[in-house]
XYZ file of C-alpha atoms in Angstrom:
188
model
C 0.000 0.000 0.000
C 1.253 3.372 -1.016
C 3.972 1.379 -3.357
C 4.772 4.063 -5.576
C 7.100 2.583 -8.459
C 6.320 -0.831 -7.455
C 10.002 -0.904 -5.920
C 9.010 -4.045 -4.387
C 7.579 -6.110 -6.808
C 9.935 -7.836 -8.498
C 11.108 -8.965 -4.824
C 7.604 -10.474 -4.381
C 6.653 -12.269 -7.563
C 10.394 -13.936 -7.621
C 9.637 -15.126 -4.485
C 6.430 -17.072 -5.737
C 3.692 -14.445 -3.796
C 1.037 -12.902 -5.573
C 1.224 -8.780 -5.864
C -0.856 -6.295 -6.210
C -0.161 -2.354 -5.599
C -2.581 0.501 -4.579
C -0.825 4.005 -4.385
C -2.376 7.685 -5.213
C 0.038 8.404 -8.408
C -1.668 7.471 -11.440
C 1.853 7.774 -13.378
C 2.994 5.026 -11.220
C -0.240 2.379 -11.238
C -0.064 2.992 -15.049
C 4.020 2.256 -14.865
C 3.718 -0.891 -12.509
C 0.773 -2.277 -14.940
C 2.911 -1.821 -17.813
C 5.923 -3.828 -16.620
C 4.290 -6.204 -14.554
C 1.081 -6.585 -16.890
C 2.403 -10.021 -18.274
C 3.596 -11.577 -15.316
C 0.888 -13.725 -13.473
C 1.197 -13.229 -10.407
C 1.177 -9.638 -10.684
C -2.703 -8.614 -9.812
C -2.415 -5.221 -10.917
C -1.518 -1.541 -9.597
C -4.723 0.183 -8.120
C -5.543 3.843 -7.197
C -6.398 4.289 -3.712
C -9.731 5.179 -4.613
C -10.732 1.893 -6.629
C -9.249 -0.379 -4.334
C -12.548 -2.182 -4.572
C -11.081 -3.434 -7.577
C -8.820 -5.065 -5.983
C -10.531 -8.796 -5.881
C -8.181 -10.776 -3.472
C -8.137 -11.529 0.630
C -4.227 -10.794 1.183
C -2.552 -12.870 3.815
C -0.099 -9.415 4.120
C 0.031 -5.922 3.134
C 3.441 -3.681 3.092
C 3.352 -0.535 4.127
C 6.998 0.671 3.863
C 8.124 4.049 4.684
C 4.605 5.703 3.825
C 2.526 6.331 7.198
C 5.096 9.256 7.964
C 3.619 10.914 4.999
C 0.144 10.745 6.189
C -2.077 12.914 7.848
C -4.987 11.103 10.326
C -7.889 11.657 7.614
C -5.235 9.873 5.026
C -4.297 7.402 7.241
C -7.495 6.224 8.774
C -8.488 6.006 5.201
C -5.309 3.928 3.960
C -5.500 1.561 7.570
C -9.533 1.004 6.440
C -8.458 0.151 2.803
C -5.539 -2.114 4.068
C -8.166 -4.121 6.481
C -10.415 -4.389 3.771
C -7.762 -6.241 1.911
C -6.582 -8.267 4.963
C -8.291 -11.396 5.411
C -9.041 -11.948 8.942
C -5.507 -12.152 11.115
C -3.958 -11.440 7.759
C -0.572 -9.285 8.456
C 0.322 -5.653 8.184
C 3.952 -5.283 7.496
C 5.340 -1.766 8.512
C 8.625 0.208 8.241
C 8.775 3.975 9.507
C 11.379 6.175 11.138
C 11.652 5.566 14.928
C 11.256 9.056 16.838
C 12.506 11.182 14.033
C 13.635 14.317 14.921
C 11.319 16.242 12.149
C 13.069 20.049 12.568
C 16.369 18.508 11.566
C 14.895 18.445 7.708
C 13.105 20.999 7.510
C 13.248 23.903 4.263
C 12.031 26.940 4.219
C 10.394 28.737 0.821
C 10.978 32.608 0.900
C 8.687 32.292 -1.929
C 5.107 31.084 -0.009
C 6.704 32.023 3.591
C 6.019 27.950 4.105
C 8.570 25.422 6.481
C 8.087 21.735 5.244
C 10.030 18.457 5.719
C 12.429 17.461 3.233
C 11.120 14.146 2.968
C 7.336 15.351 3.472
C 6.990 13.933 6.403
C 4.047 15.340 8.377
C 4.750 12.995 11.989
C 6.613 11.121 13.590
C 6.502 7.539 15.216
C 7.986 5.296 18.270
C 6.994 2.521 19.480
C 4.277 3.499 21.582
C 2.749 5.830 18.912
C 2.448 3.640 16.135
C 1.074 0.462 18.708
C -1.336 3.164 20.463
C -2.221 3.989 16.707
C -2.631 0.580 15.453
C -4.526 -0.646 18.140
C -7.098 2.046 17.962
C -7.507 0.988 14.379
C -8.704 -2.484 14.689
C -5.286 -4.121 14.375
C -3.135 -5.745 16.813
C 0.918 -4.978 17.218
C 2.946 -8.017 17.392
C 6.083 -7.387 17.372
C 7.885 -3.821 16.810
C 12.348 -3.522 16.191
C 14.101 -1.132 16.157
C 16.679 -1.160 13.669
C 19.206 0.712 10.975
C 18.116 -0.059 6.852
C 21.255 0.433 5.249
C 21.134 2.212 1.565
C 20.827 0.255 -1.079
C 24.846 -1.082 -1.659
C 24.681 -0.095 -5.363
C 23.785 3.416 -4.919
C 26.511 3.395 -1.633
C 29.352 1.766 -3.632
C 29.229 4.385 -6.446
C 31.879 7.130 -6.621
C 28.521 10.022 -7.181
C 26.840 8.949 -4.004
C 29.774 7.372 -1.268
C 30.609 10.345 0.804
C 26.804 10.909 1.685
C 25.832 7.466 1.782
C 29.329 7.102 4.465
C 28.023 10.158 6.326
C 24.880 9.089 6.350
C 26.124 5.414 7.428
C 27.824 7.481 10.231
C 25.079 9.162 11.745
C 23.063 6.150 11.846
C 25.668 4.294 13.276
C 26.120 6.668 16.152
C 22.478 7.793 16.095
C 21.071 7.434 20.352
C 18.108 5.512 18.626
C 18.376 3.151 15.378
C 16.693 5.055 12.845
C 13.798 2.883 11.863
C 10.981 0.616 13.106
C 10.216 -2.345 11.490
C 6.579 -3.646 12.582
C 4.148 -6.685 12.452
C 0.492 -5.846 13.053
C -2.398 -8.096 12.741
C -6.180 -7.374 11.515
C -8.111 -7.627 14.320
Protein backbone atom coordinates (compact mmCIF):
# COMPACT_ATOMS: atom_id res chain seq x y z
CA UNK A 1 0.00 0.00 0.00
CA UNK A 2 1.25 3.37 -1.02
CA UNK A 3 3.97 1.38 -3.36
CA UNK A 4 4.77 4.06 -5.58
CA UNK A 5 7.10 2.58 -8.46
CA UNK A 6 6.32 -0.83 -7.45
CA UNK A 7 10.00 -0.90 -5.92
CA UNK A 8 9.01 -4.05 -4.39
CA UNK A 9 7.58 -6.11 -6.81
CA UNK A 10 9.93 -7.84 -8.50
CA UNK A 11 11.11 -8.97 -4.82
CA UNK A 12 7.60 -10.47 -4.38
CA UNK A 13 6.65 -12.27 -7.56
CA UNK A 14 10.39 -13.94 -7.62
CA UNK A 15 9.64 -15.13 -4.48
CA UNK A 16 6.43 -17.07 -5.74
CA UNK A 17 3.69 -14.44 -3.80
CA UNK A 18 1.04 -12.90 -5.57
CA UNK A 19 1.22 -8.78 -5.86
CA UNK A 20 -0.86 -6.30 -6.21
CA UNK A 21 -0.16 -2.35 -5.60
CA UNK A 22 -2.58 0.50 -4.58
CA UNK A 23 -0.83 4.01 -4.38
CA UNK A 24 -2.38 7.69 -5.21
CA UNK A 25 0.04 8.40 -8.41
CA UNK A 26 -1.67 7.47 -11.44
CA UNK A 27 1.85 7.77 -13.38
CA UNK A 28 2.99 5.03 -11.22
CA UNK A 29 -0.24 2.38 -11.24
CA UNK A 30 -0.06 2.99 -15.05
CA UNK A 31 4.02 2.26 -14.87
CA UNK A 32 3.72 -0.89 -12.51
CA UNK A 33 0.77 -2.28 -14.94
CA UNK A 34 2.91 -1.82 -17.81
CA UNK A 35 5.92 -3.83 -16.62
CA UNK A 36 4.29 -6.20 -14.55
CA UNK A 37 1.08 -6.59 -16.89
CA UNK A 38 2.40 -10.02 -18.27
CA UNK A 39 3.60 -11.58 -15.32
CA UNK A 40 0.89 -13.73 -13.47
CA UNK A 41 1.20 -13.23 -10.41
CA UNK A 42 1.18 -9.64 -10.68
CA UNK A 43 -2.70 -8.61 -9.81
CA UNK A 44 -2.42 -5.22 -10.92
CA UNK A 45 -1.52 -1.54 -9.60
CA UNK A 46 -4.72 0.18 -8.12
CA UNK A 47 -5.54 3.84 -7.20
CA UNK A 48 -6.40 4.29 -3.71
CA UNK A 49 -9.73 5.18 -4.61
CA UNK A 50 -10.73 1.89 -6.63
CA UNK A 51 -9.25 -0.38 -4.33
CA UNK A 52 -12.55 -2.18 -4.57
CA UNK A 53 -11.08 -3.43 -7.58
CA UNK A 54 -8.82 -5.07 -5.98
CA UNK A 55 -10.53 -8.80 -5.88
CA UNK A 56 -8.18 -10.78 -3.47
CA UNK A 57 -8.14 -11.53 0.63
CA UNK A 58 -4.23 -10.79 1.18
CA UNK A 59 -2.55 -12.87 3.81
CA UNK A 60 -0.10 -9.41 4.12
CA UNK A 61 0.03 -5.92 3.13
CA UNK A 62 3.44 -3.68 3.09
CA UNK A 63 3.35 -0.53 4.13
CA UNK A 64 7.00 0.67 3.86
CA UNK A 65 8.12 4.05 4.68
CA UNK A 66 4.61 5.70 3.83
CA UNK A 67 2.53 6.33 7.20
CA UNK A 68 5.10 9.26 7.96
CA UNK A 69 3.62 10.91 5.00
CA UNK A 70 0.14 10.75 6.19
CA UNK A 71 -2.08 12.91 7.85
CA UNK A 72 -4.99 11.10 10.33
CA UNK A 73 -7.89 11.66 7.61
CA UNK A 74 -5.23 9.87 5.03
CA UNK A 75 -4.30 7.40 7.24
CA UNK A 76 -7.49 6.22 8.77
CA UNK A 77 -8.49 6.01 5.20
CA UNK A 78 -5.31 3.93 3.96
CA UNK A 79 -5.50 1.56 7.57
CA UNK A 80 -9.53 1.00 6.44
CA UNK A 81 -8.46 0.15 2.80
CA UNK A 82 -5.54 -2.11 4.07
CA UNK A 83 -8.17 -4.12 6.48
CA UNK A 84 -10.42 -4.39 3.77
CA UNK A 85 -7.76 -6.24 1.91
CA UNK A 86 -6.58 -8.27 4.96
CA UNK A 87 -8.29 -11.40 5.41
CA UNK A 88 -9.04 -11.95 8.94
CA UNK A 89 -5.51 -12.15 11.12
CA UNK A 90 -3.96 -11.44 7.76
CA UNK A 91 -0.57 -9.29 8.46
CA UNK A 92 0.32 -5.65 8.18
CA UNK A 93 3.95 -5.28 7.50
CA UNK A 94 5.34 -1.77 8.51
CA UNK A 95 8.62 0.21 8.24
CA UNK A 96 8.78 3.97 9.51
CA UNK A 97 11.38 6.17 11.14
CA UNK A 98 11.65 5.57 14.93
CA UNK A 99 11.26 9.06 16.84
CA UNK A 100 12.51 11.18 14.03
CA UNK A 101 13.64 14.32 14.92
CA UNK A 102 11.32 16.24 12.15
CA UNK A 103 13.07 20.05 12.57
CA UNK A 104 16.37 18.51 11.57
CA UNK A 105 14.89 18.44 7.71
CA UNK A 106 13.10 21.00 7.51
CA UNK A 107 13.25 23.90 4.26
CA UNK A 108 12.03 26.94 4.22
CA UNK A 109 10.39 28.74 0.82
CA UNK A 110 10.98 32.61 0.90
CA UNK A 111 8.69 32.29 -1.93
CA UNK A 112 5.11 31.08 -0.01
CA UNK A 113 6.70 32.02 3.59
CA UNK A 114 6.02 27.95 4.10
CA UNK A 115 8.57 25.42 6.48
CA UNK A 116 8.09 21.73 5.24
CA UNK A 117 10.03 18.46 5.72
CA UNK A 118 12.43 17.46 3.23
CA UNK A 119 11.12 14.15 2.97
CA UNK A 120 7.34 15.35 3.47
CA UNK A 121 6.99 13.93 6.40
CA UNK A 122 4.05 15.34 8.38
CA UNK A 123 4.75 13.00 11.99
CA UNK A 124 6.61 11.12 13.59
CA UNK A 125 6.50 7.54 15.22
CA UNK A 126 7.99 5.30 18.27
CA UNK A 127 6.99 2.52 19.48
CA UNK A 128 4.28 3.50 21.58
CA UNK A 129 2.75 5.83 18.91
CA UNK A 130 2.45 3.64 16.13
CA UNK A 131 1.07 0.46 18.71
CA UNK A 132 -1.34 3.16 20.46
CA UNK A 133 -2.22 3.99 16.71
CA UNK A 134 -2.63 0.58 15.45
CA UNK A 135 -4.53 -0.65 18.14
CA UNK A 136 -7.10 2.05 17.96
CA UNK A 137 -7.51 0.99 14.38
CA UNK A 138 -8.70 -2.48 14.69
CA UNK A 139 -5.29 -4.12 14.37
CA UNK A 140 -3.13 -5.74 16.81
CA UNK A 141 0.92 -4.98 17.22
CA UNK A 142 2.95 -8.02 17.39
CA UNK A 143 6.08 -7.39 17.37
CA UNK A 144 7.88 -3.82 16.81
CA UNK A 145 12.35 -3.52 16.19
CA UNK A 146 14.10 -1.13 16.16
CA UNK A 147 16.68 -1.16 13.67
CA UNK A 148 19.21 0.71 10.97
CA UNK A 149 18.12 -0.06 6.85
CA UNK A 150 21.25 0.43 5.25
CA UNK A 151 21.13 2.21 1.57
CA UNK A 152 20.83 0.25 -1.08
CA UNK A 153 24.85 -1.08 -1.66
CA UNK A 154 24.68 -0.10 -5.36
CA UNK A 155 23.79 3.42 -4.92
CA UNK A 156 26.51 3.40 -1.63
CA UNK A 157 29.35 1.77 -3.63
CA UNK A 158 29.23 4.38 -6.45
CA UNK A 159 31.88 7.13 -6.62
CA UNK A 160 28.52 10.02 -7.18
CA UNK A 161 26.84 8.95 -4.00
CA UNK A 162 29.77 7.37 -1.27
CA UNK A 163 30.61 10.34 0.80
CA UNK A 164 26.80 10.91 1.69
CA UNK A 165 25.83 7.47 1.78
CA UNK A 166 29.33 7.10 4.46
CA UNK A 167 28.02 10.16 6.33
CA UNK A 168 24.88 9.09 6.35
CA UNK A 169 26.12 5.41 7.43
CA UNK A 170 27.82 7.48 10.23
CA UNK A 171 25.08 9.16 11.74
CA UNK A 172 23.06 6.15 11.85
CA UNK A 173 25.67 4.29 13.28
CA UNK A 174 26.12 6.67 16.15
CA UNK A 175 22.48 7.79 16.10
CA UNK A 176 21.07 7.43 20.35
CA UNK A 177 18.11 5.51 18.63
CA UNK A 178 18.38 3.15 15.38
CA UNK A 179 16.69 5.05 12.85
CA UNK A 180 13.80 2.88 11.86
CA UNK A 181 10.98 0.62 13.11
CA UNK A 182 10.22 -2.35 11.49
CA UNK A 183 6.58 -3.65 12.58
CA UNK A 184 4.15 -6.69 12.45
CA UNK A 185 0.49 -5.85 13.05
CA UNK A 186 -2.40 -8.10 12.74
CA UNK A 187 -6.18 -7.37 11.52
CA UNK A 188 -8.11 -7.63 14.32
Amino acid sequence: YGGGAGGAIPYLLSAGFRATLVDQSKDAISHVNKIYNEETKFLGAFHIYEHELVKTSADAVLMIEVMEHMYDSQLEVALDNVKGFLRQSGKLLITVPNDEDLTLNQTYCPNCNHVWHGMQHVRKWDTKSLREYLEKNGFVLESVTETHILPNIKLFLSKKYFMGAMLLLLKKLTFQNPPHLIAVATKK
